[in-house]
């Protein structure tokens, strides 16, 4: 693979914008609170003062990538003559790829792909793929430590001349979807799914590295602070026609990166944009204990992947339940049982509230006898008190 055009140089001036100005649809001029992070011939990254969510400690959120439909312009299809196809074949790929990582969450997302081949054997072949809104990311817990409030990004937009038939810009998204389809997953990142999602991201990184001929680590890095309302905007430039691969004269896509509104619990709708109502989330979720216990920790493995199955598989479960339901046992510690359940759920990557919700749901379910359940419900460790 031969890289024939460097796309990582930082021009650092508005000269780049004037180079595009004849036809490129550039973003608005930087306004109050908007900072240009990097501007190159192939992309521009801006930090925005608004558009994000301020995530409180111990709440959940997820990554949100929203496309600007006004930036998706129609491109031309310039063809080379039969003479030039016969004399000199041409094949190249152009890709814009974003990598995101925070805590246990990790993903690599191709947001724009373009492949072009002009040769005697193929003729003229055009393949283009532009991502719209990307919202199907799992939720993750934002802890109280400082590093937990940061999403780290790496972005690169690159064009490479290639003769490889194994990988192209447009196969990146296909490979990603196939890998995710077979990898263990859930609507929330836990210790049960973190390794598989990281493995998928690493495999996509490997494909990107093959395509670019460089490591994704060489792209532009920037951080999103989830304790603020900041967001980022990425604009990608590319040639209007494939045969003019050296001219980045069109805006081909613009995306805003942010995080979703925080929620207090994964078991019930519980928006906490202004403040988290932990006791409200507790009351709402425990009103339907079966829904809580049937929550999928790992998809694709049936009932074995839900909360109830996970708890029953703990090495302490059977012995503890039997001991607490034994009428001859005079030293029963129901609160300790609630704590064990809560700690097990928190250990997966859920917050304190959801751990307590699961403990209270067990007390209201058929997983334990009615007598044991009633005793558990009387314990403070199986409750969330109103603030």
Tab-separated table of C-alpha atoms in Angstrom:
chain	number	residue	atom	x	y	z
A	1	UNK	CA	0.000	0.000	0.000
A	2	UNK	CA	1.391	3.358	-0.983
A	3	UNK	CA	0.186	6.529	0.681
A	4	UNK	CA	0.335	9.267	-1.919
A	5	UNK	CA	-1.180	12.214	-0.145
A	6	UNK	CA	-0.586	13.295	3.459
A	7	UNK	CA	-3.815	14.241	5.235
A	8	UNK	CA	-2.552	14.689	8.783
A	9	UNK	CA	-0.697	18.004	8.400
A	10	UNK	CA	-2.093	20.831	10.499
A	11	UNK	CA	-2.366	24.043	8.501
A	12	UNK	CA	-3.423	26.050	11.564
A	13	UNK	CA	-4.770	29.027	9.578
A	14	UNK	CA	-7.825	30.163	7.704
A	15	UNK	CA	-5.973	29.682	4.413
A	16	UNK	CA	-7.429	26.172	4.378
A	17	UNK	CA	-10.921	27.589	4.478
A	18	UNK	CA	-10.228	29.927	1.557
A	19	UNK	CA	-8.889	26.985	-0.406
A	20	UNK	CA	-12.316	25.384	-0.011
A	21	UNK	CA	-14.342	28.558	-0.303
A	22	UNK	CA	-15.000	28.373	-4.016
A	23	UNK	CA	-17.323	25.405	-3.620
A	24	UNK	CA	-16.918	23.800	-0.175
A	25	UNK	CA	-19.739	24.151	2.345
A	26	UNK	CA	-17.669	25.175	5.345
A	27	UNK	CA	-19.076	25.506	8.887
A	28	UNK	CA	-20.025	28.923	10.244
A	29	UNK	CA	-17.211	31.148	11.430
A	30	UNK	CA	-16.088	30.473	14.984
A	31	UNK	CA	-18.391	32.285	17.404
A	32	UNK	CA	-18.289	32.859	21.149
A	33	UNK	CA	-17.472	29.606	22.873
A	34	UNK	CA	-16.523	27.792	19.658
A	35	UNK	CA	-12.912	26.742	19.249
A	36	UNK	CA	-11.241	25.323	16.166
A	37	UNK	CA	-9.363	22.274	17.425
A	38	UNK	CA	-7.796	21.363	14.099
A	39	UNK	CA	-8.311	22.277	10.461
A	40	UNK	CA	-6.638	20.333	7.644
A	41	UNK	CA	-7.283	19.792	3.967
A	42	UNK	CA	-9.493	16.776	4.728
A	43	UNK	CA	-11.288	17.628	7.970
A	44	UNK	CA	-12.069	20.278	10.548
A	45	UNK	CA	-12.787	19.701	14.252
A	46	UNK	CA	-14.522	22.333	16.379
A	47	UNK	CA	-15.288	22.383	20.081
A	48	UNK	CA	-18.739	23.834	20.801
A	49	UNK	CA	-19.794	25.440	24.060
A	50	UNK	CA	-23.299	23.968	23.828
A	51	UNK	CA	-25.035	20.878	22.511
A	52	UNK	CA	-23.810	18.484	25.182
A	53	UNK	CA	-25.085	17.209	28.519
A	54	UNK	CA	-23.597	17.696	31.961
A	55	UNK	CA	-23.525	14.198	33.440
A	56	UNK	CA	-23.685	13.915	37.246
A	57	UNK	CA	-21.699	11.340	39.176
A	58	UNK	CA	-23.075	7.784	39.105
A	59	UNK	CA	-25.533	8.435	36.271
A	60	UNK	CA	-25.596	6.679	32.901
A	61	UNK	CA	-25.192	8.144	29.451
A	62	UNK	CA	-24.180	7.039	25.956
A	63	UNK	CA	-22.406	8.441	22.931
A	64	UNK	CA	-24.509	10.325	20.366
A	65	UNK	CA	-23.349	11.074	16.802
A	66	UNK	CA	-25.757	13.277	14.848
A	67	UNK	CA	-25.346	14.064	11.153
A	68	UNK	CA	-26.156	17.441	9.641
A	69	UNK	CA	-28.414	16.680	6.644
A	70	UNK	CA	-27.582	20.053	5.095
A	71	UNK	CA	-23.938	18.995	4.768
A	72	UNK	CA	-24.652	15.880	2.730
A	73	UNK	CA	-24.198	17.263	-0.762
A	74	UNK	CA	-24.566	15.401	-4.058
A	75	UNK	CA	-21.229	14.547	-5.617
A	76	UNK	CA	-20.318	14.195	-9.253
A	77	UNK	CA	-19.309	11.071	-11.156
A	78	UNK	CA	-16.369	12.046	-13.359
A	79	UNK	CA	-15.187	9.149	-15.542
A	80	UNK	CA	-11.852	8.590	-17.214
A	81	UNK	CA	-11.650	7.666	-20.867
A	82	UNK	CA	-11.070	4.094	-22.055
A	83	UNK	CA	-7.599	5.141	-23.155
A	84	UNK	CA	-6.554	6.154	-19.651
A	85	UNK	CA	-8.168	3.099	-18.091
A	86	UNK	CA	-6.107	0.951	-20.433
A	87	UNK	CA	-2.913	2.965	-20.006
A	88	UNK	CA	-2.912	3.371	-16.220
A	89	UNK	CA	-5.316	1.846	-13.748
A	90	UNK	CA	-6.314	3.844	-10.691
A	91	UNK	CA	-7.696	2.601	-7.386
A	92	UNK	CA	-7.985	4.388	-4.073
A	93	UNK	CA	-9.976	4.499	-0.843
A	94	UNK	CA	-10.942	7.456	1.304
A	95	UNK	CA	-12.213	6.923	4.857
A	96	UNK	CA	-13.103	9.034	7.875
A	97	UNK	CA	-12.961	7.038	11.104
A	98	UNK	CA	-13.704	7.945	14.723
A	99	UNK	CA	-12.524	6.018	17.775
A	100	UNK	CA	-14.147	6.629	21.173
A	101	UNK	CA	-13.145	5.316	24.591
A	102	UNK	CA	-14.208	5.932	28.179
A	103	UNK	CA	-14.081	3.511	31.065
A	104	UNK	CA	-15.326	0.121	29.831
A	105	UNK	CA	-16.857	1.578	26.658
A	106	UNK	CA	-14.812	1.428	23.461
A	107	UNK	CA	-15.838	1.648	19.810
A	108	UNK	CA	-14.392	2.473	16.394
A	109	UNK	CA	-16.874	4.003	13.966
A	110	UNK	CA	-16.382	4.551	10.217
A	111	UNK	CA	-18.504	7.643	9.439
A	112	UNK	CA	-17.571	8.154	5.792
A	113	UNK	CA	-16.242	5.818	3.125
A	114	UNK	CA	-15.472	6.173	-0.541
A	115	UNK	CA	-13.855	3.687	-2.947
A	116	UNK	CA	-12.979	4.306	-6.567
A	117	UNK	CA	-11.479	2.073	-9.228
A	118	UNK	CA	-10.815	2.877	-12.846
A	119	UNK	CA	-9.171	0.066	-14.767
A	120	UNK	CA	-9.319	-1.994	-17.909
A	121	UNK	CA	-10.754	-4.966	-16.014
A	122	UNK	CA	-13.371	-3.167	-13.890
A	123	UNK	CA	-14.159	-0.098	-15.933
A	124	UNK	CA	-15.427	2.671	-13.655
A	125	UNK	CA	-16.510	1.664	-10.130
A	126	UNK	CA	-17.835	4.124	-7.521
A	127	UNK	CA	-18.748	3.155	-3.944
A	128	UNK	CA	-19.792	5.707	-1.332
A	129	UNK	CA	-21.133	5.376	2.190
A	130	UNK	CA	-22.063	8.271	4.470
A	131	UNK	CA	-23.282	7.644	8.005
A	132	UNK	CA	-26.337	9.481	9.255
A	133	UNK	CA	-27.265	9.706	12.934
A	134	UNK	CA	-25.571	6.974	14.975
A	135	UNK	CA	-27.506	6.473	18.195
A	136	UNK	CA	-27.373	2.738	18.949
A	137	UNK	CA	-24.503	2.898	21.411
A	138	UNK	CA	-24.772	1.158	24.794
A	139	UNK	CA	-25.125	3.157	27.990
A	140	UNK	CA	-22.203	3.329	30.388
A	141	UNK	CA	-21.862	4.457	33.988
A	142	UNK	CA	-20.065	7.722	34.707
A	143	UNK	CA	-18.304	7.256	38.027
A	144	UNK	CA	-17.239	9.876	40.527
A	145	UNK	CA	-13.498	9.782	39.715
A	146	UNK	CA	-12.233	12.577	37.477
A	147	UNK	CA	-11.162	10.329	34.585
A	148	UNK	CA	-14.643	8.781	34.415
A	149	UNK	CA	-16.067	12.063	33.118
A	150	UNK	CA	-13.912	12.079	29.964
A	151	UNK	CA	-14.610	10.515	26.560
A	152	UNK	CA	-11.389	10.318	24.561
A	153	UNK	CA	-11.617	10.464	20.769
A	154	UNK	CA	-9.189	9.793	17.942
A	155	UNK	CA	-10.208	10.965	14.463
A	156	UNK	CA	-8.562	10.564	11.096
A	157	UNK	CA	-9.600	11.110	7.486
A	158	UNK	CA	-7.243	9.564	4.997
A	159	UNK	CA	-6.932	8.724	1.329
A	160	UNK	CA	-4.711	5.877	0.183
A	161	UNK	CA	-3.819	4.354	-3.147
A	162	UNK	CA	-4.206	0.604	-2.894
A	163	UNK	CA	-4.266	-2.598	-4.885
A	164	UNK	CA	-5.638	-4.628	-1.976
A	165	UNK	CA	-8.901	-6.498	-2.448
A	166	UNK	CA	-9.135	-7.448	1.217
A	167	UNK	CA	-10.168	-4.144	2.715
A	168	UNK	CA	-11.653	-0.893	1.472
A	169	UNK	CA	-13.254	2.207	2.972
A	170	UNK	CA	-16.763	0.848	2.487
A	171	UNK	CA	-16.053	-2.592	3.923
A	172	UNK	CA	-15.081	-1.083	7.286
A	173	UNK	CA	-18.720	-0.507	8.245
A	174	UNK	CA	-19.725	-3.966	7.024
A	175	UNK	CA	-16.989	-5.617	9.061
A	176	UNK	CA	-17.978	-3.602	12.139
A	177	UNK	CA	-21.635	-4.627	11.838
A	178	UNK	CA	-20.771	-8.293	11.344
A	179	UNK	CA	-18.460	-8.341	14.348
A	180	UNK	CA	-21.044	-6.642	16.546
A	181	UNK	CA	-23.743	-9.052	15.415
A	182	UNK	CA	-21.924	-12.028	16.902
A	183	UNK	CA	-20.234	-10.388	19.899
A	184	UNK	CA	-21.873	-10.547	23.346
A	185	UNK	CA	-23.582	-7.217	23.994
A	186	UNK	CA	-26.187	-5.423	26.072
A	187	UNK	CA	-27.901	-2.052	26.303
A	188	UNK	CA	-25.420	-1.141	29.050
A	189	UNK	CA	-21.664	-1.782	29.190
A	190	UNK	CA	-20.793	-4.224	31.983
A	191	UNK	CA	-17.837	-6.414	32.897
A	192	UNK	CA	-19.617	-9.190	30.974
A	193	UNK	CA	-19.564	-7.297	27.667
A	194	UNK	CA	-16.655	-4.841	27.955
A	195	UNK	CA	-14.027	-7.282	26.685
A	196	UNK	CA	-16.066	-8.237	23.631
A	197	UNK	CA	-16.774	-4.610	22.683
A	198	UNK	CA	-13.093	-3.756	23.134
A	199	UNK	CA	-12.159	-6.738	20.970
A	200	UNK	CA	-14.497	-5.562	18.203
A	201	UNK	CA	-12.994	-2.057	18.372
A	202	UNK	CA	-9.462	-3.490	18.219
A	203	UNK	CA	-10.314	-5.578	15.161
A	204	UNK	CA	-11.762	-2.553	13.380
A	205	UNK	CA	-8.620	-0.603	14.318
A	206	UNK	CA	-6.598	-3.331	12.656
A	207	UNK	CA	-8.615	-3.035	9.460
A	208	UNK	CA	-8.244	0.761	9.521
A	209	UNK	CA	-4.498	0.434	9.993
A	210	UNK	CA	-4.299	-1.854	6.971
A	211	UNK	CA	-6.276	0.609	4.899
A	212	UNK	CA	-4.453	3.756	6.010
A	213	UNK	CA	-1.024	2.189	6.256
A	214	UNK	CA	-0.660	3.992	9.599
A	215	UNK	CA	-1.958	3.499	13.111
A	216	UNK	CA	-5.196	5.119	14.251
A	217	UNK	CA	-3.089	6.458	17.114
A	218	UNK	CA	-1.554	8.895	14.629
A	219	UNK	CA	-4.895	10.657	14.139
A	220	UNK	CA	-6.080	13.775	15.960
A	221	UNK	CA	-6.896	13.154	19.631
A	222	UNK	CA	-9.318	15.230	21.696
A	223	UNK	CA	-11.394	14.791	24.866
A	224	UNK	CA	-15.034	15.491	25.654
A	225	UNK	CA	-15.630	16.512	29.271
A	226	UNK	CA	-18.999	15.053	30.282
A	227	UNK	CA	-19.167	17.348	33.316
A	228	UNK	CA	-19.762	20.270	30.936
A	229	UNK	CA	-22.242	21.008	28.140
A	230	UNK	CA	-19.531	20.949	25.473
A	231	UNK	CA	-19.869	19.021	22.236
A	232	UNK	CA	-17.714	18.627	19.127
A	233	UNK	CA	-18.402	19.100	15.450
A	234	UNK	CA	-16.458	17.280	12.730
A	235	UNK	CA	-16.618	18.363	9.094
A	236	UNK	CA	-15.123	16.121	6.405
A	237	UNK	CA	-13.935	17.332	2.991
A	238	UNK	CA	-13.337	15.218	-0.111
A	239	UNK	CA	-13.048	15.609	-3.882
A	240	UNK	CA	-16.189	16.465	-5.834
A	241	UNK	CA	-15.239	13.831	-8.384
A	242	UNK	CA	-13.133	10.760	-7.724
A	243	UNK	CA	-10.751	11.398	-10.594
A	244	UNK	CA	-9.634	14.652	-8.903
A	245	UNK	CA	-8.411	12.883	-5.785
A	246	UNK	CA	-5.993	15.654	-4.860
A	247	UNK	CA	-8.681	18.337	-4.559
A	248	UNK	CA	-10.619	18.462	-1.295
A	249	UNK	CA	-13.207	20.830	-2.677
A	250	UNK	CA	-16.481	19.596	-1.171
A	251	UNK	CA	-17.992	19.206	2.265
A	252	UNK	CA	-19.195	15.597	2.250
A	253	UNK	CA	-20.420	15.300	5.811
A	254	UNK	CA	-20.692	17.034	9.171
A	255	UNK	CA	-21.345	15.331	12.495
A	256	UNK	CA	-21.853	16.525	16.071
A	257	UNK	CA	-20.443	14.404	18.897
A	258	UNK	CA	-22.086	14.574	22.306
A	259	UNK	CA	-23.556	12.365	25.022
A	260	UNK	CA	-27.195	11.588	25.737
A	261	UNK	CA	-29.303	12.921	28.585
A	262	UNK	CA	-28.215	11.249	31.826
A	263	UNK	CA	-30.425	8.698	33.511
A	264	UNK	CA	-30.459	7.528	37.112
A	265	UNK	CA	-31.308	3.894	36.388
A	266	UNK	CA	-31.078	1.370	33.583
A	267	UNK	CA	-34.267	-0.342	34.724
A	268	UNK	CA	-36.706	2.536	34.292
A	269	UNK	CA	-36.919	5.804	32.359
A	270	UNK	CA	-35.328	8.247	34.761
A	271	UNK	CA	-34.017	11.437	33.204
A	272	UNK	CA	-31.784	13.403	35.542
A	273	UNK	CA	-30.724	16.339	33.382
A	274	UNK	CA	-31.397	18.846	36.146
A	275	UNK	CA	-31.030	16.493	39.120
A	276	UNK	CA	-31.259	12.753	39.659
A	277	UNK	CA	-34.323	11.500	41.517
A	278	UNK	CA	-32.767	8.335	42.901
A	279	UNK	CA	-35.729	7.432	45.123
A	280	UNK	CA	-38.137	8.059	42.230
A	281	UNK	CA	-36.149	5.694	40.048
A	282	UNK	CA	-36.205	3.118	42.851
A	283	UNK	CA	-39.979	3.339	43.265
A	284	UNK	CA	-40.605	3.211	39.527
A	285	UNK	CA	-38.360	0.218	38.870
A	286	UNK	CA	-39.381	-1.919	41.846
A	287	UNK	CA	-43.053	-1.556	40.884
A	288	UNK	CA	-42.211	-4.115	38.155
A	289	UNK	CA	-39.666	-6.484	39.733
A	290	UNK	CA	-40.004	-9.059	36.953
A	291	UNK	CA	-38.833	-6.484	34.410
A	292	UNK	CA	-35.766	-5.783	36.520
A	293	UNK	CA	-34.850	-9.439	36.966
A	294	UNK	CA	-35.407	-10.190	33.272
A	295	UNK	CA	-33.123	-7.341	32.173
A	296	UNK	CA	-30.574	-8.678	29.676
A	297	UNK	CA	-26.997	-8.456	30.875
A	298	UNK	CA	-25.821	-10.375	27.811
A	299	UNK	CA	-27.872	-10.689	24.633
A	300	UNK	CA	-28.088	-13.757	22.394
A	301	UNK	CA	-28.023	-16.410	25.127
A	302	UNK	CA	-31.701	-16.474	26.120
A	303	UNK	CA	-32.770	-16.507	29.753
A	304	UNK	CA	-29.235	-17.360	30.866
A	305	UNK	CA	-28.158	-13.788	30.243
A	306	UNK	CA	-30.581	-11.914	32.514
A	307	UNK	CA	-30.176	-10.488	36.012
A	308	UNK	CA	-31.971	-13.357	37.749
A	309	UNK	CA	-29.792	-16.009	36.098
A	310	UNK	CA	-26.656	-14.058	36.938
A	311	UNK	CA	-27.550	-13.873	40.648
A	312	UNK	CA	-28.559	-17.533	40.864
A	313	UNK	CA	-25.204	-18.511	39.366
A	314	UNK	CA	-23.251	-16.774	42.186
A	315	UNK	CA	-21.485	-19.291	44.416
A	316	UNK	CA	-23.088	-17.810	47.536
A	317	UNK	CA	-26.690	-17.677	46.271
A	318	UNK	CA	-28.065	-21.145	47.021
A	319	UNK	CA	-26.413	-21.503	50.404
A	320	UNK	CA	-27.444	-18.009	51.536
A	321	UNK	CA	-31.079	-18.394	50.466
A	322	UNK	CA	-31.334	-21.825	52.111
A	323	UNK	CA	-29.845	-20.499	55.330
A	324	UNK	CA	-32.189	-17.506	55.492
A	325	UNK	CA	-35.237	-19.658	54.756
A	326	UNK	CA	-34.261	-22.240	57.409
A	327	UNK	CA	-36.704	-21.932	60.283
A	328	UNK	CA	-34.130	-23.289	62.734
A	329	UNK	CA	-31.577	-20.600	61.918
A	330	UNK	CA	-31.664	-17.978	64.650
A	331	UNK	CA	-28.862	-15.798	63.249
A	332	UNK	CA	-30.323	-14.430	60.064
A	333	UNK	CA	-28.879	-11.276	58.559
A	334	UNK	CA	-31.321	-10.170	55.855
A	335	UNK	CA	-29.548	-6.866	55.369
A	336	UNK	CA	-26.305	-8.664	54.541
A	337	UNK	CA	-28.125	-10.601	51.824
A	338	UNK	CA	-29.381	-7.340	50.320
A	339	UNK	CA	-25.829	-6.014	50.411
A	340	UNK	CA	-24.495	-9.106	48.647
A	341	UNK	CA	-26.989	-8.681	45.831
A	342	UNK	CA	-26.324	-4.966	45.497
A	343	UNK	CA	-22.544	-5.464	45.525
A	344	UNK	CA	-22.776	-8.152	42.831
A	345	UNK	CA	-24.733	-5.827	40.529
A	346	UNK	CA	-22.476	-2.855	41.225
A	347	UNK	CA	-19.491	-5.069	40.443
A	348	UNK	CA	-20.863	-5.481	36.916
A	349	UNK	CA	-20.817	-1.741	36.294
A	350	UNK	CA	-24.211	-0.561	37.577
A	351	UNK	CA	-24.660	2.215	40.125
A	352	UNK	CA	-25.652	1.977	43.795
A	353	UNK	CA	-29.289	2.742	43.024
A	354	UNK	CA	-29.610	-0.056	40.469
A	355	UNK	CA	-27.884	-2.482	42.807
A	356	UNK	CA	-30.453	-1.645	45.469
A	357	UNK	CA	-33.277	-1.883	42.904
A	358	UNK	CA	-32.206	-5.427	42.059
A	359	UNK	CA	-32.047	-6.408	45.749
A	360	UNK	CA	-35.543	-4.997	46.350
A	361	UNK	CA	-36.837	-6.711	43.197
A	362	UNK	CA	-35.521	-10.052	44.431
A	363	UNK	CA	-37.439	-9.463	47.680
A	364	UNK	CA	-40.628	-8.921	45.646
A	365	UNK	CA	-40.134	-11.921	43.365
A	366	UNK	CA	-40.461	-15.659	43.338
A	367	UNK	CA	-36.716	-16.133	43.598
A	368	UNK	CA	-37.149	-16.230	47.382
A	369	UNK	CA	-40.000	-17.271	49.695
A	370	UNK	CA	-42.606	-14.701	50.659
A	371	UNK	CA	-41.344	-14.748	54.251
A	372	UNK	CA	-37.758	-14.067	53.246
A	373	UNK	CA	-38.900	-11.399	50.811
A	374	UNK	CA	-40.902	-9.598	53.480
A	375	UNK	CA	-37.924	-9.638	55.844
A	376	UNK	CA	-35.632	-8.258	53.142
A	377	UNK	CA	-38.016	-5.403	52.389
A	378	UNK	CA	-37.762	-4.276	55.995
A	379	UNK	CA	-34.014	-3.740	55.702
A	380	UNK	CA	-32.566	-0.300	54.952
A	381	UNK	CA	-30.067	-1.884	52.566
A	382	UNK	CA	-32.975	-2.936	50.358
A	383	UNK	CA	-34.339	0.611	50.118
A	384	UNK	CA	-33.504	4.012	48.661
A	385	UNK	CA	-34.701	6.717	51.008
A	386	UNK	CA	-36.144	9.952	49.545
A	387	UNK	CA	-33.677	12.814	49.648
